[in-house]
Short mmCIF file of C-alpha atoms in Angstrom, two decimals:
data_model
loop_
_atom_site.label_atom_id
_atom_site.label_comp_id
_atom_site.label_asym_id
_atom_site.label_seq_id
_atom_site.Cartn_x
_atom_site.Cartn_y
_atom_site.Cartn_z
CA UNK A 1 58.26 -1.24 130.93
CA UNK A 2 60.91 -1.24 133.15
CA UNK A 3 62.27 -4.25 134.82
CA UNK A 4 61.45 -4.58 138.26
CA UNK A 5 64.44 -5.96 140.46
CA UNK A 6 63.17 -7.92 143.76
CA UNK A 7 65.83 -8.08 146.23
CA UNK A 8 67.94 -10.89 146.78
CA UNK A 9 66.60 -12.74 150.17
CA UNK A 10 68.67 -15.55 152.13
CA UNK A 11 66.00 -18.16 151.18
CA UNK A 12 66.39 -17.43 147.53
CA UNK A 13 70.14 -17.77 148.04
CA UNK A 14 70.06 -21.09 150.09
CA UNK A 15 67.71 -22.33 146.88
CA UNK A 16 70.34 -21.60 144.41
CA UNK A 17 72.94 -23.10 146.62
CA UNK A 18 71.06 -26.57 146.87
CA UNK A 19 72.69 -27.09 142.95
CA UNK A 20 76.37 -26.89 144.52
CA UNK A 21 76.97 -30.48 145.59
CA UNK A 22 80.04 -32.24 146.73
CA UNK A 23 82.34 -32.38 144.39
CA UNK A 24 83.29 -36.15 145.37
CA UNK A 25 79.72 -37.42 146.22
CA UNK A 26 77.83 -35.82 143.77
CA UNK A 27 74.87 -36.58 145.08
CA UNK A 28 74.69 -34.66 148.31
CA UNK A 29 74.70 -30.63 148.77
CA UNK A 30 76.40 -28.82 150.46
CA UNK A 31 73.69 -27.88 153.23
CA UNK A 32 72.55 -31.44 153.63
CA UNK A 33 76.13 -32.57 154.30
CA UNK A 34 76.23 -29.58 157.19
CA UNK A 35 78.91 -27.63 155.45
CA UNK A 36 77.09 -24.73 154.34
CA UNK A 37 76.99 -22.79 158.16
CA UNK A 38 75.32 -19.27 156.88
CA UNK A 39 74.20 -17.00 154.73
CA UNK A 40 74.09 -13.10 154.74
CA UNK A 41 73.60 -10.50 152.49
CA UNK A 42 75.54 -7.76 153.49
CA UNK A 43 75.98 -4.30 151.75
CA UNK A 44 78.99 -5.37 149.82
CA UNK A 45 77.37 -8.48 148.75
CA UNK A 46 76.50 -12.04 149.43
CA UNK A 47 78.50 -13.66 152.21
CA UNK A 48 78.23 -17.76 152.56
CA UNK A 49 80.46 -19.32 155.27
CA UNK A 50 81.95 -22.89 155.89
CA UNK A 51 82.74 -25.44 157.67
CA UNK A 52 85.31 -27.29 156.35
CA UNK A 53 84.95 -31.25 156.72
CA UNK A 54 88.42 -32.52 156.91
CA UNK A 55 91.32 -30.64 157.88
CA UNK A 56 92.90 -31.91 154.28
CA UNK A 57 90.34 -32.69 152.64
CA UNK A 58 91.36 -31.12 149.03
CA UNK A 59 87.17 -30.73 148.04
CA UNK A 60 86.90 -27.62 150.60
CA UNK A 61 88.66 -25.27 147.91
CA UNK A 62 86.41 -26.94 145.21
CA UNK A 63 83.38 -25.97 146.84
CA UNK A 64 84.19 -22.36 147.63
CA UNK A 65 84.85 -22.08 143.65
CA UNK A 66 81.64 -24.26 142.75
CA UNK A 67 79.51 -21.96 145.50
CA UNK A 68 80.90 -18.40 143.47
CA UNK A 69 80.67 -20.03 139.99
CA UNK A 70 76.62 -20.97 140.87
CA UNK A 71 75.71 -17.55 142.47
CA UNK A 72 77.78 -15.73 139.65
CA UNK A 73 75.77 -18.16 137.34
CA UNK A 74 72.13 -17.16 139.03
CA UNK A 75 73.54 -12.99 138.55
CA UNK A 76 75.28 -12.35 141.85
CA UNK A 77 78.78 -10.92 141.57
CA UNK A 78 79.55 -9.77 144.80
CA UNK A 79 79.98 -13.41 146.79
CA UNK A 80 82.69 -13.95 149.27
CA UNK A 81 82.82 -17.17 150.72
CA UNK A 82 84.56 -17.58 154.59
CA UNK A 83 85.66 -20.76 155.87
CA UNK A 84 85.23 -21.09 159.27
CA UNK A 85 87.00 -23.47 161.95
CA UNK A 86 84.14 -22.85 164.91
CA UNK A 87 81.93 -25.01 165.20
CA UNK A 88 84.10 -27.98 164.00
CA UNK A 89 82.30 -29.61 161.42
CA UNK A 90 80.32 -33.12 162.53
CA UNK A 91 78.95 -36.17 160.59
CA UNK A 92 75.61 -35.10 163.12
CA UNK A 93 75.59 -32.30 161.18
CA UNK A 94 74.71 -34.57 157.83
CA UNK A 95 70.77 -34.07 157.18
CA UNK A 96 68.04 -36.64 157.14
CA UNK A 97 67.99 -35.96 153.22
CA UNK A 98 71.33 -36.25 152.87
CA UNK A 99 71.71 -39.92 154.67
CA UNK A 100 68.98 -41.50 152.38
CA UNK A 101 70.98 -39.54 149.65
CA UNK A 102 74.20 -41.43 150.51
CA UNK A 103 72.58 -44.34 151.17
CA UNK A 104 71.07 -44.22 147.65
CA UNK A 105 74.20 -43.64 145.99
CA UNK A 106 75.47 -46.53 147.37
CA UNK A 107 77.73 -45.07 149.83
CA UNK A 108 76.71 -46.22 154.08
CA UNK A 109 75.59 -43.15 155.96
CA UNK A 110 77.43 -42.67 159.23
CA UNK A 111 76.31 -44.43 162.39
CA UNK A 112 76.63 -42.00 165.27
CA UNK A 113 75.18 -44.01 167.78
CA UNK A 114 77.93 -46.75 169.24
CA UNK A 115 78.11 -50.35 168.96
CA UNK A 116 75.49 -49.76 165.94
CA UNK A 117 75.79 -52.20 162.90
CA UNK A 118 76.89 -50.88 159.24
CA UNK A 119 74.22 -52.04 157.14
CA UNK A 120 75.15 -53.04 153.55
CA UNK A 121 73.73 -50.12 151.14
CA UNK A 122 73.00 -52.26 148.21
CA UNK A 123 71.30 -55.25 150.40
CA UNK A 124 70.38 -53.85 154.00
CA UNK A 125 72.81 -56.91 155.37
CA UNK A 126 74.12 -56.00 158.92
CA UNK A 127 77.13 -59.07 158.13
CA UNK A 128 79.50 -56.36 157.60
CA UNK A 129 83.30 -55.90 158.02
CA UNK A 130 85.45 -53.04 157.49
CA UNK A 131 87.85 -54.04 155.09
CA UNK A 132 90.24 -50.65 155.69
CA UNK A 133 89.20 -47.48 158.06
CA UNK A 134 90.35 -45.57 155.50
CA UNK A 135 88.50 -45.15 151.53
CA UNK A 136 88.62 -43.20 148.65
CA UNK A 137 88.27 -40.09 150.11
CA UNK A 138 89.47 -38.90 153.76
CA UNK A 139 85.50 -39.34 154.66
CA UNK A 140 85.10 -42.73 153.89
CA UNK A 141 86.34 -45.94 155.16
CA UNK A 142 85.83 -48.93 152.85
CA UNK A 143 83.90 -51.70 153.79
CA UNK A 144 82.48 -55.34 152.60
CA UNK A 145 78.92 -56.95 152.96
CA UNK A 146 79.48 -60.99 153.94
CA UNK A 147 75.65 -62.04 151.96
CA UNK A 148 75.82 -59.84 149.02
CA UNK A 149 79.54 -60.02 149.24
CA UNK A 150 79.57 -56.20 147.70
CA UNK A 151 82.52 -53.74 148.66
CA UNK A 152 80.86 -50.49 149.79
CA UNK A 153 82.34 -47.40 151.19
CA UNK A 154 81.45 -46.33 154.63
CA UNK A 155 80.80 -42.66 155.52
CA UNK A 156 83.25 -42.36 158.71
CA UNK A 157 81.64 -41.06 161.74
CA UNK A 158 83.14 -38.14 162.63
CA UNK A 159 82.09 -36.75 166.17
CA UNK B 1 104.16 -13.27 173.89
CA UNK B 2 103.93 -13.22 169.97
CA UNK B 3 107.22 -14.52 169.75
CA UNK B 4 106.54 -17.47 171.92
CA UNK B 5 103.47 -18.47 170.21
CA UNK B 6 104.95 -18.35 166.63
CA UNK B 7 107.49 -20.72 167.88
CA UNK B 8 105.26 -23.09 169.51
CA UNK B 9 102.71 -22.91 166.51
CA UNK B 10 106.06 -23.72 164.19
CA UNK B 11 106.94 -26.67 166.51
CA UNK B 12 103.50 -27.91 165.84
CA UNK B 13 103.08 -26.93 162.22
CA UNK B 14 106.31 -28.28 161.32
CA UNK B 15 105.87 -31.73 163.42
CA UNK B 16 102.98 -31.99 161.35
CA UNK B 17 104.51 -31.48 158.10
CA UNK B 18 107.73 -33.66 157.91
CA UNK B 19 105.08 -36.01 159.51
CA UNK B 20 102.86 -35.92 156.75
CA UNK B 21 105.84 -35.99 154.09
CA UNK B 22 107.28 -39.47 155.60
CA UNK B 23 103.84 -40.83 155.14
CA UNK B 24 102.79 -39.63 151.54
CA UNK B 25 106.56 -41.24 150.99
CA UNK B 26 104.28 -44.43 150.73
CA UNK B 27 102.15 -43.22 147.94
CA UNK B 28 102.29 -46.22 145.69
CA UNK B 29 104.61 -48.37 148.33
CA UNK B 30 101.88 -49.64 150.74
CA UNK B 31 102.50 -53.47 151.60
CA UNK B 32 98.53 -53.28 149.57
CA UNK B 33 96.26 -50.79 148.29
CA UNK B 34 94.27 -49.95 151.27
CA UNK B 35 96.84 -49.64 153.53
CA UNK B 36 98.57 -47.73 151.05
CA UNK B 37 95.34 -45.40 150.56
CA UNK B 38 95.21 -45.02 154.39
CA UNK B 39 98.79 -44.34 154.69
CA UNK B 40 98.11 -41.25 152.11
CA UNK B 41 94.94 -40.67 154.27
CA UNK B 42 96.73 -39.75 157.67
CA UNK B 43 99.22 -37.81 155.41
CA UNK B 44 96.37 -35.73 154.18
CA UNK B 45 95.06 -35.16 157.62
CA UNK B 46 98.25 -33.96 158.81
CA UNK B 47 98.73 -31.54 156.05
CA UNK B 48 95.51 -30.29 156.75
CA UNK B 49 96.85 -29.58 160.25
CA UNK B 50 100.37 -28.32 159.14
CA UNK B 51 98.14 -25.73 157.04
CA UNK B 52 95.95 -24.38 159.75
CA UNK B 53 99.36 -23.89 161.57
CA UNK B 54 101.30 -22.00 159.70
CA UNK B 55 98.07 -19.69 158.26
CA UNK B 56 97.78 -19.16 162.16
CA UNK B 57 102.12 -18.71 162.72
CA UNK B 58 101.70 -16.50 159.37
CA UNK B 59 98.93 -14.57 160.66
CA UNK B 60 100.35 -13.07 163.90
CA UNK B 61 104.05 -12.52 162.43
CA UNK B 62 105.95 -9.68 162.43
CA UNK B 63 107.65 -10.69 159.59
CA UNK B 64 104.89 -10.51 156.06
CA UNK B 65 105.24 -13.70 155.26
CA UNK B 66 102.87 -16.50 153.74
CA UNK B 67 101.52 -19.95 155.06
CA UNK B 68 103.30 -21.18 151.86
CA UNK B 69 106.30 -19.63 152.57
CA UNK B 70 107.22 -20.97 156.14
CA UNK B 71 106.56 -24.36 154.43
CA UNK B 72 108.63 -23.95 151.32
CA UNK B 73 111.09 -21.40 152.32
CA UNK B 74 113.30 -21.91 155.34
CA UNK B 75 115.84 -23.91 155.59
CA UNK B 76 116.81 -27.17 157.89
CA UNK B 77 117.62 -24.75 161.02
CA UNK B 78 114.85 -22.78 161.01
CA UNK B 79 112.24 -26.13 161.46
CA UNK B 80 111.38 -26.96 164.96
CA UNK B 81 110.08 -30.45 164.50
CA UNK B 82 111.53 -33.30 166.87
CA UNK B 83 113.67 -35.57 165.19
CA UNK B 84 111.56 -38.54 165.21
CA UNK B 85 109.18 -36.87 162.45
CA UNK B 86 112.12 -36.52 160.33
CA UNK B 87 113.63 -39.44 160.21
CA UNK B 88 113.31 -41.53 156.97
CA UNK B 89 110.12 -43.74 156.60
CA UNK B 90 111.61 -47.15 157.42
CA UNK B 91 109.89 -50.13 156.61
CA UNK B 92 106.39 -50.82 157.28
CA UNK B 93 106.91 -51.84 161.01
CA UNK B 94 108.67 -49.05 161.78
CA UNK B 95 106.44 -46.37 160.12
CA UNK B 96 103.61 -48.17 162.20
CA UNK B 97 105.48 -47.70 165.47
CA UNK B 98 106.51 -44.55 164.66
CA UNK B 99 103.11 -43.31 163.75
CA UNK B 100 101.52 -44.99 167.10
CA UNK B 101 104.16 -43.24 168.84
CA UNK B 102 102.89 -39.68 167.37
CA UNK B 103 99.46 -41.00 167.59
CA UNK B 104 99.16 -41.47 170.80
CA UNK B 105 101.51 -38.02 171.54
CA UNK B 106 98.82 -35.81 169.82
CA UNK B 107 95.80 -37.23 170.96
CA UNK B 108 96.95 -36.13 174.49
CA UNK B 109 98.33 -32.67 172.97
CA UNK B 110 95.15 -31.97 171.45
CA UNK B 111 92.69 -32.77 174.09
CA UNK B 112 94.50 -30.62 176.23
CA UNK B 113 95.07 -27.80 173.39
CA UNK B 114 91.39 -27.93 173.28
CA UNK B 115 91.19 -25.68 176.37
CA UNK B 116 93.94 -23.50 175.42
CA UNK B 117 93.51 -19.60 176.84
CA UNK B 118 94.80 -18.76 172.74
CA UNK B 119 91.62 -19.27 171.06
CA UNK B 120 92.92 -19.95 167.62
CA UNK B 121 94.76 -22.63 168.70
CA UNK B 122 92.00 -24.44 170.67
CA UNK B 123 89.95 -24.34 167.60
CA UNK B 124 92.61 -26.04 165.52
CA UNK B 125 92.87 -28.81 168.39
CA UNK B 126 89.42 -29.12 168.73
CA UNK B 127 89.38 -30.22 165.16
CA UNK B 128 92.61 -31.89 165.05
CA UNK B 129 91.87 -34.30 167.94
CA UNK B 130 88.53 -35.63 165.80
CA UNK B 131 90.82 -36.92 163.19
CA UNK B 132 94.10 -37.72 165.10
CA UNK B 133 91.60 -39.98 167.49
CA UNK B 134 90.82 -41.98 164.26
CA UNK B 135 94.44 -42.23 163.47
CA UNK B 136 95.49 -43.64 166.83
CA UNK B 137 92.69 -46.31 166.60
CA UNK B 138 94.60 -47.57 163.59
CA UNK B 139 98.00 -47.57 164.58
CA UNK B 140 97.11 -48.77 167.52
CA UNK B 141 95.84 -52.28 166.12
CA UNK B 142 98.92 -52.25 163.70
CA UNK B 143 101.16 -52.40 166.25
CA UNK B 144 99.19 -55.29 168.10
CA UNK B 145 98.68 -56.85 164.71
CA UNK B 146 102.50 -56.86 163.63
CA UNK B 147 103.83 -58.01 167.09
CA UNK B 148 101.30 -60.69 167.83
CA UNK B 149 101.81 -62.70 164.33
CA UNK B 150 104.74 -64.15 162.52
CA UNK B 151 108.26 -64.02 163.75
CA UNK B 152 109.41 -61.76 161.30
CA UNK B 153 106.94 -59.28 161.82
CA UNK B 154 107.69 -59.56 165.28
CA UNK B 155 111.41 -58.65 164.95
CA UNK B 156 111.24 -56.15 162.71
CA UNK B 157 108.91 -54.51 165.00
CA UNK B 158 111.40 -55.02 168.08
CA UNK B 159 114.05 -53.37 166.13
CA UNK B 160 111.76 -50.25 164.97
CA UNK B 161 111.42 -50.33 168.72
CA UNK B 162 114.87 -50.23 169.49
CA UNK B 163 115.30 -47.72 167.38
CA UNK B 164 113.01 -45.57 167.55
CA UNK B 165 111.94 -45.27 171.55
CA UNK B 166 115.01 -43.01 172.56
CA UNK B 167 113.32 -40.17 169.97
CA UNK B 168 109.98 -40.38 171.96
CA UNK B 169 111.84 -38.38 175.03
CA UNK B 170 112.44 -35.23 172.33
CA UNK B 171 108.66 -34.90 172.04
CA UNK B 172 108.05 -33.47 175.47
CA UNK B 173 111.15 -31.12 175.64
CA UNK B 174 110.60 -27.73 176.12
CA UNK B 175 112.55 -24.20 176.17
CA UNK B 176 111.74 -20.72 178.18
CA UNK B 177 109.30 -19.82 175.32
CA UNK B 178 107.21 -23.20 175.48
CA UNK B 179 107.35 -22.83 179.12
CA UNK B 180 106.10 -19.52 179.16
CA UNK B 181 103.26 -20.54 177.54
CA UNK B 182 102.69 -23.68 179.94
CA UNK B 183 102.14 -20.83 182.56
CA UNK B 184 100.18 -18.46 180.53
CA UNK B 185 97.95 -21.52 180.02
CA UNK B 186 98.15 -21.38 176.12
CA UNK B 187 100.01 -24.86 175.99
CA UNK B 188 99.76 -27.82 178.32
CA UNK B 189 102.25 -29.08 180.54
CA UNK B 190 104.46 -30.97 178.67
CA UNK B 191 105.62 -33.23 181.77
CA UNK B 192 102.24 -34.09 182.79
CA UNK B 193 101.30 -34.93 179.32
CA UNK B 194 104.50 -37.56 179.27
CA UNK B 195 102.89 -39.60 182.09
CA UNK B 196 99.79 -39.64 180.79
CA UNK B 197 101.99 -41.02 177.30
CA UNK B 198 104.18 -43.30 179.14
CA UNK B 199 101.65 -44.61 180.87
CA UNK B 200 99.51 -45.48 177.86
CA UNK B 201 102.49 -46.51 175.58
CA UNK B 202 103.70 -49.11 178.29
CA UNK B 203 100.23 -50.93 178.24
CA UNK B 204 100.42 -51.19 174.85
CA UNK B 205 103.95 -52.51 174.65
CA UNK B 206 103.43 -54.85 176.89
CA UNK B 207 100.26 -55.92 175.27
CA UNK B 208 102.41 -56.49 172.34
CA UNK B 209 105.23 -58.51 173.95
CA UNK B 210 107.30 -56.13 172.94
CA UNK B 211 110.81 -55.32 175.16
CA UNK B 212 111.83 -52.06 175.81
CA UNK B 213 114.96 -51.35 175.15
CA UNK B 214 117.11 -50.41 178.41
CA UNK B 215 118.87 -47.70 177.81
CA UNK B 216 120.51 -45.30 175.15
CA UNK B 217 121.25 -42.12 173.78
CA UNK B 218 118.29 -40.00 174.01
CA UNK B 219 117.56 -37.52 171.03
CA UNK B 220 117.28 -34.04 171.16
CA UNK B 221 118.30 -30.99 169.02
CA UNK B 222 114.52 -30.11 167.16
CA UNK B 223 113.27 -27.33 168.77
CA UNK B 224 116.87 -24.96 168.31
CA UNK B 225 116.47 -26.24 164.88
CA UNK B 226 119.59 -28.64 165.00
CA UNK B 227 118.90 -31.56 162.87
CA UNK B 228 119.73 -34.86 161.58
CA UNK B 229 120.67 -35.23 157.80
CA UNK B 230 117.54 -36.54 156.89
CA UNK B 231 115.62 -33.08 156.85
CA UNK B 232 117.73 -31.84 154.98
CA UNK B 233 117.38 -34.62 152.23
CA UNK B 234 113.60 -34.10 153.16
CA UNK B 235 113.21 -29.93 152.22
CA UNK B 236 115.33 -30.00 148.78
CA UNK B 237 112.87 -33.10 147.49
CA UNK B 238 109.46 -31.23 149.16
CA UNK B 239 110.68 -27.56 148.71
CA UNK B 240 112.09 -28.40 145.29
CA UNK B 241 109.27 -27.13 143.67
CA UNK B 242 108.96 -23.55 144.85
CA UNK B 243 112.95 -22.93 144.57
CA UNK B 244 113.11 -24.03 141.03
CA UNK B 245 110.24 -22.16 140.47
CA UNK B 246 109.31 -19.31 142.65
CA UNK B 247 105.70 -18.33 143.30
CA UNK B 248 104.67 -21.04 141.37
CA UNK B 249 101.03 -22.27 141.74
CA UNK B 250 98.67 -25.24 140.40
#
């Protein structure tokens, strides 16, 4: 009997792409963390477009490879990935998912709202104080809790 | 008016660059780890910058040439950078000064980029100015840190001061192509920009106790691609790389 070949829909291709995370926080994809902007299916294949997080942030060119090598992986071959510079990229942009994801992983999700407290990850502590605006990656700033006296990293606002 | 823009977007680009070299310079040199990590940081912001530059100078070239290549291959008098960006990364007072100095100077560039009538260019400010905003926060305190503690800190601030203010003036020049694009409307007014600089700079300066110097030399030379000797130094330890080994890739 032959094989019968459904065709490839948008949904099907945002599913697959839920398995390519960031490659430096591990624990978030790629659409929670608002970088994945769109994707088409257009006669010459499966376009997915960008929106790059940090001007120089050396992950972007991970993620276009990680986003080919999973849609390769689930039988597409024709992918083209385009990074775009409108709309610029925003923490805002970060899902609801994704937040309790960082917060899970231990990392603080970003506070959008001003004059808003970071709350320790590991302890929920608002005693906070930013120990350097800038952490291990150009996202994060790095940060210490004054009751559980844990370091913690900080995802930066961005806005 | 494709001439005009690749020069301005070179200015930028390569402001952006030598910028970003000075700063990586303190990869493993920070006065401590974070600072040294944020140090590295800005760097990596500014390369990000540099890169969206030249892929954008690249792009509308007559000449076929690469992003890569207008980084790696010209020479001292073909970069347009002021000389301020250039010169060697002093200690950690005056790469603080310095920085604030640049801060402050693209904050006000790209806010008013942001409404540039070349669209490609207002998207790169739109996302520059996000990150450069964070940048000047940090300087910013530096500077108020350094001058408002211990003597020595204070002086060696003073003298990156002394030093380094009659650079600042090099930062607003412009030429008949960067003033053809002030009245197309692709590139602000660089004069009205300086008040809105001088006026911020002085309130800080004064906030630090800080005296500025009375008069000097001022420096100029960037834009025609005449150069101290420190870019020179600069390109053959950055370009090194891609001479030795042409086309070469990670």
């Amino acid at each position: 009997m032959a094989e019968v070949y459904e065709p490839i829909t948008v949904a099907q291709v945002r599913q697959w792409l839920e398995a390519v995370k960031d490659p430096e926080i591990p624990v978030i994809s790629i659409a929670d963390l608002g970088v994945l902007y769109d994707v088409s299916i257009q006669d010459d294949g499966v376009l997915v477009s960008i929106l790059p997080t940090y001007s120089g942030c050396p992950a972007m060119d991970t993620m276009q490879e990680d986003i080919i090598a999973e849609l390769n992986k689930q039988g597409l071959e024709q992918v083209r990935v385009e990074v775009k510079s409108t709309p610029a990229w925003t923490t805002k942009r970060i899902s609801e998912h994704g937040r309790q994801q960082l917060k899970a992983y231990g990392i603080a999700p970003p506070q959008e709202k001003t004059r808003q407290p970071i709350a320790c990850p590991q302890c929920a502590s608002t005693n906070t104080t930013c120990i350097s605006q800038f952490g291990s990656t150009a996202c994060k700033a790095l940060y210490r809790c004054e009751d559980c006296l844990e370091p913690f990293d900080y995802f930066k606002c961005h806005v | 008016m494709n001439k005009a823009l690749e020069h301005y977007l070179l200015r930028l680009a390569d402001t952006a660059l030598t910028q970003s070299q000075r700063l990586a310079e303190w990869c493993g040199h920070g006065p401590f780890l974070e600072e040294d990590i944020a140090l590295t940081n800005v760097a990596l912001d500014l390369l990000g910058h540099a890169k969206l530059l030249y892929e954008q100078a690249a792009e509308i070239s007559d000449r076929d040439v690469s992003a890569d290549d207008l980084a790696f291959l010209r020479d001292v008098d073909a970069f347009k950078n002021p000389l301020l960006t250039e010169l060697p990364r002093g200690d950690f007072a005056y790469t603080t000064l310095k920085q604030y100095f640049l801060d402050q100077f693209n904050v006000l560039l790209y806010a008013a980029l942001k409404d540039s009538q070349y669209e490609p260019l207002a998207e790169i400010a739109t996302k520059a100015l996000k990150e450069t905003r964070y940048h000047l926060t940090r300087s910013r305190d530096w500077c108020l840190r350094l001058s408002l503690s211990t003597d020595e800190a204070k002086q060696k601030i003073q003298a990156a001061l002394d030093d380094l203010y009659f650079y600042t003036p090099e930062l607003f020049e412009t030429d008949d192509d960067l003033n053809q694009l002030i009245a197309e409307s692709i590139m602000p007014d660089l004069s009205v920009l300086k008040e809105h600089w001088q006026e911020q700079v002085d309130e800080l300066l004064n906030e630090c106790q800080l005296q500025v110097p009375k008069s000097g030399w001022v420096a100029t030379g960037g834009l025609r691609g005449e150069h101290s000797e420190h870019l020179g130094y600069m390109l053959a330890d950055m370009q090194f790389l891609q001479r030795a080994y042409p086309g070469c890739e990670w």
